[in-house]
mmCIF file of C-alpha atoms in Angstrom:
data_model
loop_
_atom_site.group_PDB
_atom_site.id
_atom_site.type_symbol
_atom_site.label_atom_id
_atom_site.label_comp_id
_atom_site.label_asym_id
_atom_site.label_seq_id
_atom_site.Cartn_x
_atom_site.Cartn_y
_atom_site.Cartn_z
ATOM 1 C CA MET A 1 194.292 -88.296 -22.690
ATOM 2 C CA LYS A 2 191.516 -87.634 -20.149
ATOM 3 C CA ARG A 3 190.589 -84.321 -19.205
ATOM 4 C CA ARG A 4 187.587 -83.788 -15.989
ATOM 5 C CA ILE A 5 186.391 -80.541 -15.761
ATOM 6 C CA PHE A 6 185.609 -79.338 -12.092
ATOM 7 C CA GLY A 7 184.986 -75.789 -9.996
ATOM 8 C CA ARG A 8 188.257 -73.666 -10.490
ATOM 9 C CA GLY A 9 186.949 -71.255 -13.482
ATOM 10 C CA LEU A 10 182.880 -70.944 -12.135
ATOM 11 C CA VAL A 11 183.768 -69.997 -8.225
ATOM 12 C CA ALA A 12 186.455 -67.915 -9.321
ATOM 13 C CA GLY A 13 185.551 -65.816 -12.492
ATOM 14 C CA LEU A 14 181.827 -65.398 -12.065
ATOM 15 C CA GLY A 15 181.507 -67.135 -8.226
ATOM 16 C CA LEU A 16 178.447 -69.812 -9.718
ATOM 17 C CA ALA A 17 178.470 -73.149 -7.801
ATOM 18 C CA GLY A 18 179.197 -75.774 -10.923
ATOM 19 C CA VAL A 19 181.553 -77.468 -13.080
ATOM 20 C CA GLY A 20 184.249 -76.122 -14.208
ATOM 21 C CA GLY A 21 188.229 -75.171 -13.676
ATOM 22 C CA ALA A 22 190.216 -77.525 -15.063
ATOM 23 C CA ALA A 23 192.431 -80.799 -14.100
ATOM 24 C CA TRP A 24 193.488 -83.995 -14.556
ATOM 25 C CA ALA A 25 192.306 -87.609 -13.817
ATOM 26 C CA THR A 26 192.807 -91.221 -14.946
ATOM 27 C CA ALA A 27 189.199 -92.243 -17.102
ATOM 28 C CA THR A 28 187.777 -95.406 -15.242
ATOM 29 C CA PRO A 29 188.105 -99.223 -16.365
ATOM 30 C CA ALA A 30 184.876 -99.068 -18.969
ATOM 31 C CA ALA A 31 185.144 -95.897 -19.953
ATOM 32 C CA LEU A 32 183.578 -95.132 -23.189
ATOM 33 C CA PRO A 33 185.750 -94.036 -25.515
ATOM 34 C CA VAL A 34 184.725 -91.373 -27.456
ATOM 35 C CA VAL A 35 185.966 -88.874 -29.830
ATOM 36 C CA ALA A 36 185.839 -84.756 -30.027
ATOM 37 C CA SER A 37 187.050 -82.736 -32.895
ATOM 38 C CA PHE A 38 188.114 -80.212 -31.640
ATOM 39 C CA SER A 39 189.016 -78.715 -27.783
ATOM 40 C CA ILE A 40 185.774 -76.604 -27.204
ATOM 41 C CA LEU A 41 183.886 -79.643 -27.638
ATOM 42 C CA GLY A 42 185.823 -81.322 -25.888
ATOM 43 C CA ASP A 43 185.252 -79.242 -22.813
ATOM 44 C CA LEU A 44 181.847 -80.214 -23.521
ATOM 45 C CA VAL A 45 181.272 -83.586 -23.596
ATOM 46 C CA GLN A 46 184.351 -84.254 -20.581
ATOM 47 C CA GLN A 47 181.596 -81.853 -18.394
ATOM 48 C CA VAL A 48 178.625 -83.949 -19.592
ATOM 49 C CA GLY A 49 180.631 -87.842 -19.432
ATOM 50 C CA GLY A 50 183.067 -87.236 -16.556
ATOM 51 C CA GLU A 51 185.074 -90.301 -15.576
ATOM 52 C CA ARG A 52 182.444 -92.361 -18.274
ATOM 53 C CA VAL A 53 184.061 -91.103 -20.731
ATOM 54 C CA GLN A 54 187.171 -91.640 -22.191
ATOM 55 C CA LEU A 55 188.314 -88.445 -24.714
ATOM 56 C CA THR A 56 190.420 -87.724 -27.486
ATOM 57 C CA GLN A 57 190.455 -84.086 -28.710
ATOM 58 C CA LEU A 58 191.628 -84.324 -32.530
ATOM 59 C CA ILE A 59 192.702 -80.454 -32.465
ATOM 60 C CA GLY A 60 194.481 -79.160 -29.426
ATOM 61 C CA PRO A 61 194.259 -75.744 -27.681
ATOM 62 C CA ASP A 62 195.637 -72.943 -29.506
ATOM 63 C CA SER A 63 195.125 -75.200 -33.228
ATOM 64 C CA ASP A 64 192.677 -74.501 -36.455
ATOM 65 C CA ALA A 65 190.362 -77.619 -37.116
ATOM 66 C CA HIS A 66 190.737 -75.430 -40.540
ATOM 67 C CA VAL A 67 193.566 -76.708 -41.619
ATOM 68 C CA PHE A 68 194.052 -80.028 -39.574
ATOM 69 C CA GLN A 69 195.080 -83.288 -41.176
ATOM 70 C CA PRO A 70 194.141 -85.638 -39.566
ATOM 71 C CA ARG A 71 197.291 -88.426 -38.332
ATOM 72 C CA PRO A 72 197.013 -92.251 -38.688
ATOM 73 C CA ALA A 73 197.305 -92.442 -35.181
ATOM 74 C CA GLN A 74 194.113 -90.250 -35.254
ATOM 75 C CA ALA A 75 192.486 -92.259 -37.644
ATOM 76 C CA ARG A 76 192.948 -95.176 -35.183
ATOM 77 C CA LEU A 77 191.538 -93.767 -32.351
ATOM 78 C CA VAL A 78 188.416 -93.165 -34.150
ATOM 79 C CA GLY A 79 188.135 -95.956 -35.550
ATOM 80 C CA GLN A 80 188.066 -97.789 -31.702
ATOM 81 C CA ALA A 81 185.471 -94.805 -30.655
ATOM 82 C CA ARG A 82 181.556 -95.529 -29.760
ATOM 83 C CA LEU A 83 180.996 -92.037 -30.604
ATOM 84 C CA VAL A 84 182.244 -88.927 -32.395
ATOM 85 C CA PHE A 85 181.529 -85.098 -32.168
ATOM 86 C CA SER A 86 181.982 -82.635 -34.075
ATOM 87 C CA ASN A 87 180.266 -79.559 -35.036
ATOM 88 C CA GLY A 88 178.766 -79.580 -37.852
ATOM 89 C CA LEU A 89 178.098 -76.603 -40.668
ATOM 90 C CA GLY A 90 180.397 -77.754 -42.633
ATOM 91 C CA PHE A 91 183.561 -76.615 -40.048
ATOM 92 C CA GLU A 92 184.779 -79.958 -40.434
ATOM 93 C CA GLY A 93 185.299 -80.433 -43.539
ATOM 94 C CA TRP A 94 187.626 -82.998 -43.594
ATOM 95 C CA MET A 95 185.366 -85.369 -41.124
ATOM 96 C CA PRO A 96 184.060 -87.772 -43.708
ATOM 97 C CA ARG A 97 186.784 -88.490 -45.223
ATOM 98 C CA LEU A 98 188.637 -89.455 -42.061
ATOM 99 C CA LEU A 99 184.932 -91.475 -40.700
ATOM 100 C CA ARG A 100 185.525 -93.897 -43.977
ATOM 101 C CA SER A 101 189.316 -93.971 -43.505
ATOM 102 C CA ALA A 102 189.357 -94.933 -40.249
ATOM 103 C CA ASN A 103 186.260 -97.379 -40.497
ATOM 104 C CA PHE A 104 184.233 -95.627 -37.997
ATOM 105 C CA ARG A 105 181.409 -97.843 -36.986
ATOM 106 C CA GLY A 106 180.101 -96.760 -34.313
ATOM 107 C CA GLN A 107 177.857 -92.937 -34.049
ATOM 108 C CA HIS A 108 178.639 -89.703 -35.063
ATOM 109 C CA VAL A 109 176.816 -87.008 -33.251
ATOM 110 C CA VAL A 110 176.295 -83.299 -35.196
ATOM 111 C CA LEU A 111 176.242 -80.596 -32.024
ATOM 112 C CA SER A 112 175.281 -78.460 -34.074
ATOM 113 C CA ARG A 113 171.449 -80.177 -34.939
ATOM 114 C CA GLY A 114 168.905 -78.367 -33.614
ATOM 115 C CA ILE A 115 169.802 -74.471 -33.876
ATOM 116 C CA GLU A 116 169.249 -72.197 -36.387
ATOM 117 C CA PRO A 117 172.442 -71.576 -37.970
ATOM 118 C CA LEU A 118 173.490 -68.377 -39.493
ATOM 119 C CA ARG A 119 174.436 -67.761 -42.897
ATOM 120 C CA ASN A 120 177.829 -67.426 -44.257
ATOM 121 C CA PRO A 121 178.534 -64.129 -46.103
ATOM 122 C CA GLY A 122 180.912 -65.233 -47.788
ATOM 123 C CA HIS A 123 179.372 -68.313 -49.474
ATOM 124 C CA GLY A 124 179.347 -67.837 -53.501
ATOM 125 C CA HIS A 125 180.240 -64.249 -53.115
ATOM 126 C CA ARG A 126 182.701 -61.449 -51.904
ATOM 127 C CA HIS A 127 182.314 -60.829 -48.224
ATOM 128 C CA GLY A 128 179.673 -58.256 -47.010
ATOM 129 C CA HIS A 129 181.758 -55.860 -45.624
ATOM 130 C CA GLY A 130 183.535 -55.696 -48.810
ATOM 131 C CA HIS A 131 187.029 -57.876 -47.365
ATOM 132 C CA GLY A 132 186.746 -60.129 -50.393
ATOM 133 C CA HIS A 133 188.454 -64.577 -50.070
ATOM 134 C CA GLY A 134 188.850 -65.926 -52.995
ATOM 135 C CA HIS A 135 187.516 -69.420 -52.047
ATOM 136 C CA ASP A 136 183.937 -70.594 -50.148
ATOM 137 C CA HIS A 137 183.306 -71.797 -46.964
ATOM 138 C CA GLY A 138 180.107 -73.031 -47.369
ATOM 139 C CA GLU A 139 176.267 -72.386 -46.443
ATOM 140 C CA HIS A 140 176.183 -71.370 -43.256
ATOM 141 C CA ASP A 141 178.726 -69.907 -40.241
ATOM 142 C CA PRO A 142 179.982 -72.789 -38.036
ATOM 143 C CA HIS A 143 180.871 -70.853 -34.965
ATOM 144 C CA ALA A 144 177.468 -71.632 -33.261
ATOM 145 C CA TRP A 145 179.246 -71.755 -29.685
ATOM 146 C CA GLN A 146 179.576 -68.259 -29.713
ATOM 147 C CA ASN A 147 176.574 -67.920 -28.627
ATOM 148 C CA VAL A 148 175.676 -69.500 -25.056
ATOM 149 C CA ALA A 149 172.526 -70.744 -25.876
ATOM 150 C CA HIS A 150 173.831 -72.994 -29.242
ATOM 151 C CA VAL A 151 175.973 -74.404 -26.542
ATOM 152 C CA ARG A 152 173.222 -75.502 -24.570
ATOM 153 C CA VAL A 153 172.050 -77.499 -26.927
ATOM 154 C CA TYR A 154 174.813 -79.048 -27.804
ATOM 155 C CA VAL A 155 174.656 -79.988 -24.174
ATOM 156 C CA ARG A 156 171.576 -81.860 -24.430
ATOM 157 C CA ASN A 157 172.445 -83.188 -27.626
ATOM 158 C CA ILE A 158 176.196 -85.010 -25.576
ATOM 159 C CA ALA A 159 174.337 -86.166 -23.190
ATOM 160 C CA ASP A 160 171.277 -87.278 -25.358
ATOM 161 C CA ALA A 161 174.431 -89.001 -27.582
ATOM 162 C CA LEU A 162 175.987 -90.242 -24.297
ATOM 163 C CA CYS A 163 172.812 -91.946 -22.922
ATOM 164 C CA ALA A 164 172.301 -93.751 -26.135
ATOM 165 C CA ALA A 165 175.195 -95.371 -26.179
ATOM 166 C CA ASP A 166 175.475 -95.766 -22.273
ATOM 167 C CA ALA A 167 172.526 -96.428 -21.207
ATOM 168 C CA ALA A 168 173.865 -97.640 -17.511
ATOM 169 C CA GLY A 169 175.267 -94.099 -16.836
ATOM 170 C CA CYS A 170 172.098 -92.266 -18.330
ATOM 171 C CA ASP A 171 170.886 -90.621 -14.925
ATOM 172 C CA PHE A 172 174.906 -89.731 -14.611
ATOM 173 C CA TYR A 173 175.576 -87.727 -17.559
ATOM 174 C CA ARG A 174 171.838 -86.274 -17.459
ATOM 175 C CA GLN A 175 172.625 -84.772 -13.596
ATOM 176 C CA ARG A 176 175.505 -83.080 -15.037
ATOM 177 C CA ALA A 177 174.069 -82.323 -17.904
ATOM 178 C CA GLN A 178 172.151 -80.000 -16.054
ATOM 179 C CA ALA A 179 174.502 -78.816 -13.312
ATOM 180 C CA TYR A 180 176.158 -77.345 -16.718
ATOM 181 C CA ASP A 181 173.223 -75.660 -18.558
ATOM 182 C CA ALA A 182 172.826 -74.283 -14.834
ATOM 183 C CA VAL A 183 176.085 -72.655 -14.875
ATOM 184 C CA LEU A 184 175.259 -71.929 -18.416
ATOM 185 C CA ALA A 185 172.072 -69.682 -18.020
ATOM 186 C CA GLN A 186 174.422 -68.116 -15.533
ATOM 187 C CA LEU A 187 177.385 -67.502 -17.675
ATOM 188 C CA ASP A 188 174.619 -66.323 -20.664
ATOM 189 C CA ASP A 189 173.268 -63.568 -17.600
ATOM 190 C CA TYR A 190 176.571 -61.858 -16.819
ATOM 191 C CA ILE A 191 177.359 -61.467 -20.341
ATOM 192 C CA ARG A 192 174.304 -60.090 -20.532
ATOM 193 C CA ALA A 193 174.946 -57.363 -17.798
ATOM 194 C CA ALA A 194 178.896 -56.808 -18.905
ATOM 195 C CA TRP A 195 177.284 -55.400 -22.009
ATOM 196 C CA ALA A 196 174.166 -53.561 -20.128
ATOM 197 C CA PRO A 197 175.769 -50.424 -19.556
ATOM 198 C CA ILE A 198 177.775 -49.627 -22.879
ATOM 199 C CA GLU A 199 174.954 -47.954 -25.502
ATOM 200 C CA VAL A 200 174.572 -49.863 -28.431
ATOM 201 C CA ALA A 201 176.100 -47.572 -31.007
ATOM 202 C CA GLN A 202 179.518 -47.892 -29.511
ATOM 203 C CA ARG A 203 179.020 -51.632 -29.322
ATOM 204 C CA ARG A 204 181.671 -52.304 -32.183
ATOM 205 C CA VAL A 205 185.212 -54.470 -33.115
ATOM 206 C CA ILE A 206 187.294 -55.378 -35.102
ATOM 207 C CA VAL A 207 188.565 -58.685 -35.161
ATOM 208 C CA ALA A 208 190.407 -61.047 -37.580
ATOM 209 C CA HIS A 209 188.410 -63.046 -38.602
ATOM 210 C CA ASP A 210 184.572 -63.666 -39.282
ATOM 211 C CA ALA A 211 184.093 -65.358 -35.700
ATOM 212 C CA PHE A 212 181.809 -64.085 -33.340
ATOM 213 C CA ALA A 213 178.454 -63.109 -35.758
ATOM 214 C CA TYR A 214 176.512 -65.474 -33.109
ATOM 215 C CA TYR A 215 178.014 -63.568 -30.369
ATOM 216 C CA GLY A 216 177.512 -60.398 -32.267
ATOM 217 C CA GLN A 217 173.518 -61.827 -32.887
ATOM 218 C CA ALA A 218 172.875 -62.644 -29.748
ATOM 219 C CA TYR A 219 174.302 -59.981 -27.450
ATOM 220 C CA ASN A 220 173.858 -57.046 -29.690
ATOM 221 C CA VAL A 221 177.152 -56.663 -30.782
ATOM 222 C CA ARG A 222 178.637 -54.826 -34.107
ATOM 223 C CA PHE A 223 182.001 -57.468 -35.433
ATOM 224 C CA MET A 224 184.191 -56.663 -38.506
ATOM 225 C CA ALA A 225 186.486 -58.827 -39.557
ATOM 226 C CA ALA A 226 189.424 -59.246 -41.920
ATOM 227 C CA ARG A 227 188.928 -62.325 -42.716
ATOM 228 C CA GLY A 228 186.108 -64.234 -43.611
ATOM 229 C CA VAL A 229 184.228 -67.126 -41.505
ATOM 230 C CA SER A 230 188.134 -69.791 -41.954
ATOM 231 C CA ALA A 231 190.605 -67.949 -40.848
ATOM 232 C CA ASP A 232 192.960 -69.384 -43.249
ATOM 233 C CA SER A 233 190.905 -67.189 -45.838
ATOM 234 C CA GLU A 234 192.817 -64.827 -47.719
ATOM 235 C CA PRO A 235 191.416 -61.131 -47.929
ATOM 236 C CA THR A 236 192.213 -58.941 -50.770
ATOM 237 C CA ALA A 237 193.992 -55.493 -50.395
ATOM 238 C CA ARG A 238 191.015 -53.534 -51.771
ATOM 239 C CA GLY A 239 188.814 -55.454 -48.855
ATOM 240 C CA ILE A 240 191.330 -53.972 -45.761
ATOM 241 C CA ALA A 241 191.789 -50.942 -47.539
ATOM 242 C CA ARG A 242 187.536 -50.193 -47.177
ATOM 243 C CA LEU A 243 188.162 -51.834 -43.558
ATOM 244 C CA VAL A 244 190.803 -49.490 -43.281
ATOM 245 C CA GLN A 245 188.815 -46.118 -44.251
ATOM 246 C CA GLN A 246 186.123 -48.034 -42.110
ATOM 247 C CA ILE A 247 187.243 -47.504 -39.092
ATOM 248 C CA ARG A 248 188.547 -44.012 -39.726
ATOM 249 C CA GLU A 249 185.579 -42.434 -41.110
ATOM 250 C CA GLU A 250 183.544 -44.523 -37.877
ATOM 251 C CA ARG A 251 186.163 -43.852 -35.089
ATOM 252 C CA ILE A 252 186.402 -47.632 -34.155
ATOM 253 C CA ARG A 253 188.697 -48.317 -31.536
ATOM 254 C CA ALA A 254 188.330 -51.712 -30.438
ATOM 255 C CA LEU A 255 190.871 -54.214 -32.360
ATOM 256 C CA PHE A 256 191.598 -57.575 -31.539
ATOM 257 C CA VAL A 257 194.037 -60.266 -32.252
ATOM 258 C CA GLU A 258 193.449 -64.130 -32.062
ATOM 259 C CA ASN A 259 194.874 -67.808 -31.085
ATOM 260 C CA VAL A 260 193.919 -69.335 -34.328
ATOM 261 C CA THR A 261 195.561 -66.388 -36.828
ATOM 262 C CA ASP A 262 198.520 -64.554 -37.878
ATOM 263 C CA PRO A 263 198.408 -61.459 -35.616
ATOM 264 C CA ARG A 264 200.129 -59.624 -39.045
ATOM 265 C CA LEU A 265 197.080 -58.566 -40.837
ATOM 266 C CA ILE A 266 195.192 -56.992 -37.425
ATOM 267 C CA GLU A 267 198.784 -55.437 -36.110
ATOM 268 C CA GLN A 268 199.014 -53.851 -40.135
ATOM 269 C CA ILE A 269 195.610 -52.435 -38.954
ATOM 270 C CA GLY A 270 196.328 -51.270 -36.569
ATOM 271 C CA ARG A 271 199.710 -49.468 -37.726
ATOM 272 C CA GLU A 272 197.763 -47.929 -40.888
ATOM 273 C CA THR A 273 194.773 -46.371 -38.150
ATOM 274 C CA GLY A 274 197.274 -45.672 -35.302
ATOM 275 C CA LEU A 275 195.603 -48.376 -33.915
ATOM 276 C CA ARG A 276 197.310 -51.099 -30.681
ATOM 277 C CA PRO A 277 195.245 -53.863 -30.768
ATOM 278 C CA ALA A 278 193.468 -54.463 -27.237
ATOM 279 C CA GLY A 279 193.914 -57.850 -26.737
ATOM 280 C CA ARG A 280 193.196 -61.255 -27.504
ATOM 281 C CA LEU A 281 190.829 -63.372 -28.424
ATOM 282 C CA TYR A 282 189.263 -66.611 -28.124
ATOM 283 C CA SER A 283 187.267 -67.863 -31.147
ATOM 284 C CA ASP A 284 187.846 -70.950 -32.703
ATOM 285 C CA ALA A 285 189.835 -72.848 -29.826
ATOM 286 C CA LEU A 286 190.041 -72.736 -25.726
ATOM 287 C CA SER A 287 194.003 -72.394 -24.270
ATOM 288 C CA ALA A 288 195.959 -74.699 -23.088
ATOM 289 C CA PRO A 289 195.715 -75.284 -19.581
ATOM 290 C CA GLY A 290 196.823 -72.711 -17.138
ATOM 291 C CA GLY A 291 195.792 -70.916 -19.543
ATOM 292 C CA THR A 292 193.194 -67.245 -19.734
ATOM 293 C CA ALA A 293 190.781 -69.731 -21.757
ATOM 294 C CA PRO A 294 191.559 -73.051 -20.938
ATOM 295 C CA THR A 295 187.374 -74.264 -20.643
ATOM 296 C CA TYR A 296 183.997 -73.060 -22.717
ATOM 297 C CA VAL A 297 182.809 -70.615 -19.173
ATOM 298 C CA GLU A 298 186.289 -69.323 -19.369
ATOM 299 C CA MET A 299 187.233 -68.417 -22.910
ATOM 300 C CA LEU A 300 183.527 -66.739 -23.183
ATOM 301 C CA ARG A 301 184.044 -64.909 -19.680
ATOM 302 C CA HIS A 302 187.402 -63.869 -20.588
ATOM 303 C CA ASN A 303 186.717 -62.995 -24.108
ATOM 304 C CA THR A 304 183.411 -61.035 -22.263
ATOM 305 C CA LEU A 305 185.976 -58.891 -20.569
ATOM 306 C CA ALA A 306 188.329 -57.912 -22.968
ATOM 307 C CA LEU A 307 185.293 -56.970 -25.465
ATOM 308 C CA THR A 308 183.993 -54.774 -22.482
ATOM 309 C CA ARG A 309 186.826 -52.757 -21.471
ATOM 310 C CA ALA A 310 187.921 -52.162 -25.033
ATOM 311 C CA VAL A 311 185.086 -50.948 -26.124
ATOM 312 C CA ALA A 312 184.121 -48.698 -22.542
ATOM 313 C CA ALA A 313 187.457 -47.130 -23.045
ATOM 314 C CA ALA A 314 186.934 -46.292 -26.965
#
């Protein structure tokens, strides 16, 4: 299955010219077979690769990469690919086993290469906010795509890898990467402008899992999470009690569910604090085509609108 992405979302949502939206097309006969580990990376690869790539996404929209179990058919597609794109930073812990079982002989491209990762606050100890988690998720926080500046690095890495694998298409890839980079630069400006009227001390948000630290660092927003960096980590009762107390003491009002996590924990916190969830954020996966966040740009725009509206109304 191949996804080709052009103008709808950016022109309608941001007033920008460039790559965006969602449509479906057939790859060219000589298209390069490539694999992306999950939907956000799949969108980025398609933005750069266009019709010159035949893209397979291992993990689709609204699906959690933390609990993914590759199927034999997917292993066969990986074995046939020229390039496999992953996030790295421990996000796809199953990737080394998959590449071995698929007898993969192509190039594995880790898109987070070249960024400075944040440390995972739960690595080797209890979570920093007191929300204990029973297991470790690696030294670094893998959710680097929540900072648009990091995704601009991802896009350069994608273009470099595609050029190395398909020299005849290098000018094509570079042109698309340059156009998309301009769109990302404008998206970053848009996010900063959206937060500018809101006092920094007011920018406090409760989320289901610790997926937004890079966004928080880039745009000066304080996120507090019920779970650690993995959506399947288990919080302790003591940790949740401390979070509820913190919400009450600091009068935090922006509470969100996420598309890849069970909403019941956030709903429980809402009942105990008298808050209603302000909406849904997209953290580790895009929405399905036709949804509110079918591309990376639309995901960041949706999240920013939801966050700023909730925080400003608090």
